[in-house]
Short mmCIF file of C-alpha atoms in Angstrom, two decimals:
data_model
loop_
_atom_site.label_atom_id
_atom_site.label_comp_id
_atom_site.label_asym_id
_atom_site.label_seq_id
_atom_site.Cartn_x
_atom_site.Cartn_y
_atom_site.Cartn_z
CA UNK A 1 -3.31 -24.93 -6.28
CA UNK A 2 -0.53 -23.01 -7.81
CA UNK A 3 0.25 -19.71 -7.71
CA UNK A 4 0.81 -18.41 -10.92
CA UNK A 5 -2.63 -16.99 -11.44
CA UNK A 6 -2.73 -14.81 -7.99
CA UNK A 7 0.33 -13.19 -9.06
CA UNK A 8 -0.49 -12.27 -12.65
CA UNK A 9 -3.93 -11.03 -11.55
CA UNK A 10 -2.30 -9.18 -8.59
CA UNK A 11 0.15 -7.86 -11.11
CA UNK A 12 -2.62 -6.55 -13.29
CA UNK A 13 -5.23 -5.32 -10.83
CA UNK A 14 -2.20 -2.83 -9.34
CA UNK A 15 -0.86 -1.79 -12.79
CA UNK A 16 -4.84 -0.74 -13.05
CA UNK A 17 -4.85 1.00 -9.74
CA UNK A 18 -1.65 2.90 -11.32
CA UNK A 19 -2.86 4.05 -14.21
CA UNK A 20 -6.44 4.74 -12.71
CA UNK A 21 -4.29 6.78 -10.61
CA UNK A 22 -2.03 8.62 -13.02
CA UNK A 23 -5.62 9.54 -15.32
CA UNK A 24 -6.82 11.57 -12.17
CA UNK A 25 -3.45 14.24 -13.04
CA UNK A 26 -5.07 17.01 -15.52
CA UNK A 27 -3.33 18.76 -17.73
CA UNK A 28 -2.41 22.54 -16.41
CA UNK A 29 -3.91 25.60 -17.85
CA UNK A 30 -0.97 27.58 -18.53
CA UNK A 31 2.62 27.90 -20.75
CA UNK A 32 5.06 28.71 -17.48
CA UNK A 33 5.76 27.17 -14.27
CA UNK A 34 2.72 29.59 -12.32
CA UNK A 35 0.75 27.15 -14.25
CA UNK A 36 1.94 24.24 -12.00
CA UNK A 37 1.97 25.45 -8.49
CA UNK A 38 -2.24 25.28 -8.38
CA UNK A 39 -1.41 21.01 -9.35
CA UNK A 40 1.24 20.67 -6.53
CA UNK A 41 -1.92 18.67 -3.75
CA UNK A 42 -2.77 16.48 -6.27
CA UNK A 43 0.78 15.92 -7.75
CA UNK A 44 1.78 15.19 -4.30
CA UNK A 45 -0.80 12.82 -3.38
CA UNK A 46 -0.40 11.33 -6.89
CA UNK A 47 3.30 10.55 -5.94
CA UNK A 48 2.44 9.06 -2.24
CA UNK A 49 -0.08 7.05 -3.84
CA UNK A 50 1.97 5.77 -6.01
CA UNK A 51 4.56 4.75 -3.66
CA UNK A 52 2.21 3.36 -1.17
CA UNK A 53 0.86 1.15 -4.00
CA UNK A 54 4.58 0.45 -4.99
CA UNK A 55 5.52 -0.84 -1.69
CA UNK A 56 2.33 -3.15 -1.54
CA UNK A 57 3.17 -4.97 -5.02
CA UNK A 58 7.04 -5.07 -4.00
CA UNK A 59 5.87 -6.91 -0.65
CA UNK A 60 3.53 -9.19 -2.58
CA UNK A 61 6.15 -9.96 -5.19
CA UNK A 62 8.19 -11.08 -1.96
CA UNK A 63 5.54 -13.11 -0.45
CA UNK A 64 4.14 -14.91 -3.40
CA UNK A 65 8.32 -15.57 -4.09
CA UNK A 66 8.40 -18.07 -0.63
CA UNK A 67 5.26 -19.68 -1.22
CA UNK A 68 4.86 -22.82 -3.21
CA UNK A 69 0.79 -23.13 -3.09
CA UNK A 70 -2.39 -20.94 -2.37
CA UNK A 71 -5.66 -22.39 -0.91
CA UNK A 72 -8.97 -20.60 -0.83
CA UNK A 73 -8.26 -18.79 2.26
CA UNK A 74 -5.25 -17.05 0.61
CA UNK A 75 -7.20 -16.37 -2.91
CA UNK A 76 -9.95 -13.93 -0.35
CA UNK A 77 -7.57 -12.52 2.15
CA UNK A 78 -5.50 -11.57 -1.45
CA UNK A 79 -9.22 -10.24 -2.97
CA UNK A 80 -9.55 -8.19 0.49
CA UNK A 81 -6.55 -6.42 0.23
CA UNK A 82 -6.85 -5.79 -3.53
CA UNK A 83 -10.21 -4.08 -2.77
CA UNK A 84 -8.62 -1.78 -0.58
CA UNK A 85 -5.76 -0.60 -2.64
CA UNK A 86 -8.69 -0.31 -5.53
CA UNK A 87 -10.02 2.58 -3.06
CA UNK A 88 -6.47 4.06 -3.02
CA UNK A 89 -7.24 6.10 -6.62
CA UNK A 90 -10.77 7.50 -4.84
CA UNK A 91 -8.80 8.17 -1.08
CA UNK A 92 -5.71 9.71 -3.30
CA UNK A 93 -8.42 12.47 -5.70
CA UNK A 94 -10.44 13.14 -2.51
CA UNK A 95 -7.59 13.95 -0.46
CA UNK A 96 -5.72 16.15 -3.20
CA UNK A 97 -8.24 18.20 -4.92
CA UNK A 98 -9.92 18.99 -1.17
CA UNK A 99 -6.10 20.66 -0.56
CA UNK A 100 -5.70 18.36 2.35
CA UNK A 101 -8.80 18.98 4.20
CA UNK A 102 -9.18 16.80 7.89
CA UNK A 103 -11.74 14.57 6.33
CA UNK A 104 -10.18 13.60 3.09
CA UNK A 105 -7.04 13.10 5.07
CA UNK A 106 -8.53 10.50 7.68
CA UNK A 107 -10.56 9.08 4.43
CA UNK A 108 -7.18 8.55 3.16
CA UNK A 109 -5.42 7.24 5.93
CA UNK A 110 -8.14 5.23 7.06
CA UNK A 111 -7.80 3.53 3.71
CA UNK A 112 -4.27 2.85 4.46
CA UNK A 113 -4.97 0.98 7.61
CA UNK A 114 -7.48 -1.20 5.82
CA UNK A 115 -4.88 -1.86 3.25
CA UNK A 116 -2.49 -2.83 5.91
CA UNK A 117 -5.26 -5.18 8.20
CA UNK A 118 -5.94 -6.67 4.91
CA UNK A 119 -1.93 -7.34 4.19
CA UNK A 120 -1.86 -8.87 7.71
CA UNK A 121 -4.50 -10.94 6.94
CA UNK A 122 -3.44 -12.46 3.53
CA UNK A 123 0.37 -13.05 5.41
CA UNK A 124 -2.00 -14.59 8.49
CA UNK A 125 -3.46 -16.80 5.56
CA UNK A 126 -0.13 -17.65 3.91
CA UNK A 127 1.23 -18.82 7.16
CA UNK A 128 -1.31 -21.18 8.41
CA UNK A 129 -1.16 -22.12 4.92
CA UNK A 130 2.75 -23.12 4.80
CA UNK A 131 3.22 -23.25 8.39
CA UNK A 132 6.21 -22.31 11.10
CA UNK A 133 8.99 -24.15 9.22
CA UNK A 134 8.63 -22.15 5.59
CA UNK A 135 10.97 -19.84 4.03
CA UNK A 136 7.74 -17.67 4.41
CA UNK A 137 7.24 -18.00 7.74
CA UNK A 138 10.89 -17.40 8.24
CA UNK A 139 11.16 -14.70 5.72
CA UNK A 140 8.02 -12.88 7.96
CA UNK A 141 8.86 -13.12 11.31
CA UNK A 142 7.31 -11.38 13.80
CA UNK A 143 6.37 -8.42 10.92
CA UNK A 144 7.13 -5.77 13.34
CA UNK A 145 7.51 -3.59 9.99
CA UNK A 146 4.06 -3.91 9.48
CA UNK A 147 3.01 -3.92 12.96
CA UNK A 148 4.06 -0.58 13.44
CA UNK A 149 2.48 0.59 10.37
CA UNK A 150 -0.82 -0.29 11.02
CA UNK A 151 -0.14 1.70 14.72
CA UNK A 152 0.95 5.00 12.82
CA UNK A 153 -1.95 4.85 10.36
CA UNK A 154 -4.77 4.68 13.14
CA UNK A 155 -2.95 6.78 14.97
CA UNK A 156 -2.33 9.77 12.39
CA UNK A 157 -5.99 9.02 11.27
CA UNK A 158 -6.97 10.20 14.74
CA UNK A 159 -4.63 12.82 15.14
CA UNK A 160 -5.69 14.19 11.46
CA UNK A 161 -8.62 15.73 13.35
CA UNK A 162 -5.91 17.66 15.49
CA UNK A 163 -4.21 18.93 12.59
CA UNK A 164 -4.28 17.08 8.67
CA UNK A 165 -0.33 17.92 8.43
CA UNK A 166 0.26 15.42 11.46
CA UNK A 167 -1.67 12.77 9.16
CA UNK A 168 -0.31 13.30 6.30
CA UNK A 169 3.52 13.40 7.65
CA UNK A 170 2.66 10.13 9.71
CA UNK A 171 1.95 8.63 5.96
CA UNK A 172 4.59 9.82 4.34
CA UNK A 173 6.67 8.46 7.58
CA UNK A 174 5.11 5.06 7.16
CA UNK A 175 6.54 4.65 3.52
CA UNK A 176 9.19 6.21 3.68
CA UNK A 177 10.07 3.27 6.60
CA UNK A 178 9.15 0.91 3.96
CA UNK A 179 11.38 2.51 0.57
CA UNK A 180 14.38 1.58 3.24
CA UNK A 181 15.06 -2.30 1.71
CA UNK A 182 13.09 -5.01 3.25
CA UNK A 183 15.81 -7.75 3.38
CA UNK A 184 13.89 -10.13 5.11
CA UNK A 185 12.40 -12.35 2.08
CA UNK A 186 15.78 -11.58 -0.15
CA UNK A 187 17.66 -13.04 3.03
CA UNK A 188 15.44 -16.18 2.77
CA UNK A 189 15.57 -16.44 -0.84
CA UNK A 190 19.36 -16.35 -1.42
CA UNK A 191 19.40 -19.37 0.94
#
């Protein structure tokens, strides 16, 4: 089957998650910038959020760009992963208006790895899908990228429980790896 309809309902399912997101920011109580600094966990969290859920549709964009079909398989890995990102608005309100507390940090980040199994997963799908000789597959590689991310997340989930600030700068690290360009697909593509 085509994949014209995964796209346009991954498209709108994230632009949900966004503005689900964005509703969770209040208004603050107050005419000068005092009135702000109460708003900075959840403006924060807001922002990483956002960019976490930035990076996912960018990659997806990417993937669905190499790929000429989509089977059942890739339809329910592509469900599994939207599920998880549709926990990101919960994860993201828990985490920011609990001022970084260890629990809502590991909630958080353990919400991130599931995001990221799930993203393996749906590339796992699209691969046995298209197979070893596809702009995909070539466009993939060995995903160390994502690899690694899914190694940071479990371990800053642990290591919330040490201290939350070692979580939450292991999550920030993890996207911030990810803002740099991804070349691989664009590589593939301009072939």
């Amino acid at each position: 089957m085509g994949k014209g309809r995964v796209e346009a309902f991954t498209d709108g399912v994230v632009a949900i998650i966004i503005t689900i997101m964005v509703l969770e920011l209040k208004v603050p109580h107050g005419e000068d910038f005092s009135a702000l600094v109460p708003l900075w966990p959840i403006f924060f969290c807001y922002v990483l959020s956002f960019i976490n859920v930035g990076i996912y549709w960018n990659n997806l964009h990417n993937m669905f760009h190499t790929v000429q079909r989509v089977d059942g398989r890739v339809l329910w890995a592509n469900l599994n992963l939207l599920f998880w990102l549709s926990l990101m608005p919960v994860t993201t309100a828990f985490m920011g208006e609990n001022h970084f507390a260890p629990v809502p940090v590991a909630v958080y980040g353990t919400d991130l790895a599931l995001c990221a199994i799930a993203y393996t997963i749906l590339a796992a799908a699209l691969h046995r899908l298209h197979g070893n000789d596809t702009a995909f597959a070539k466009a993939l590689g060995n995903d160390r990228k994502g690899k690694l991310s899914l190694a940071v997340y479990i371990v800053a989930v642990v290591l919330t429980f040490v201290s939350q600030w070692i979580g939450v700068a292991l999550y920030v690290l993890v996207a911030m790896i990810w803002l740099v360009p991804d070349r691989r697909f664009a590589r593939v593509i301009e072939k």
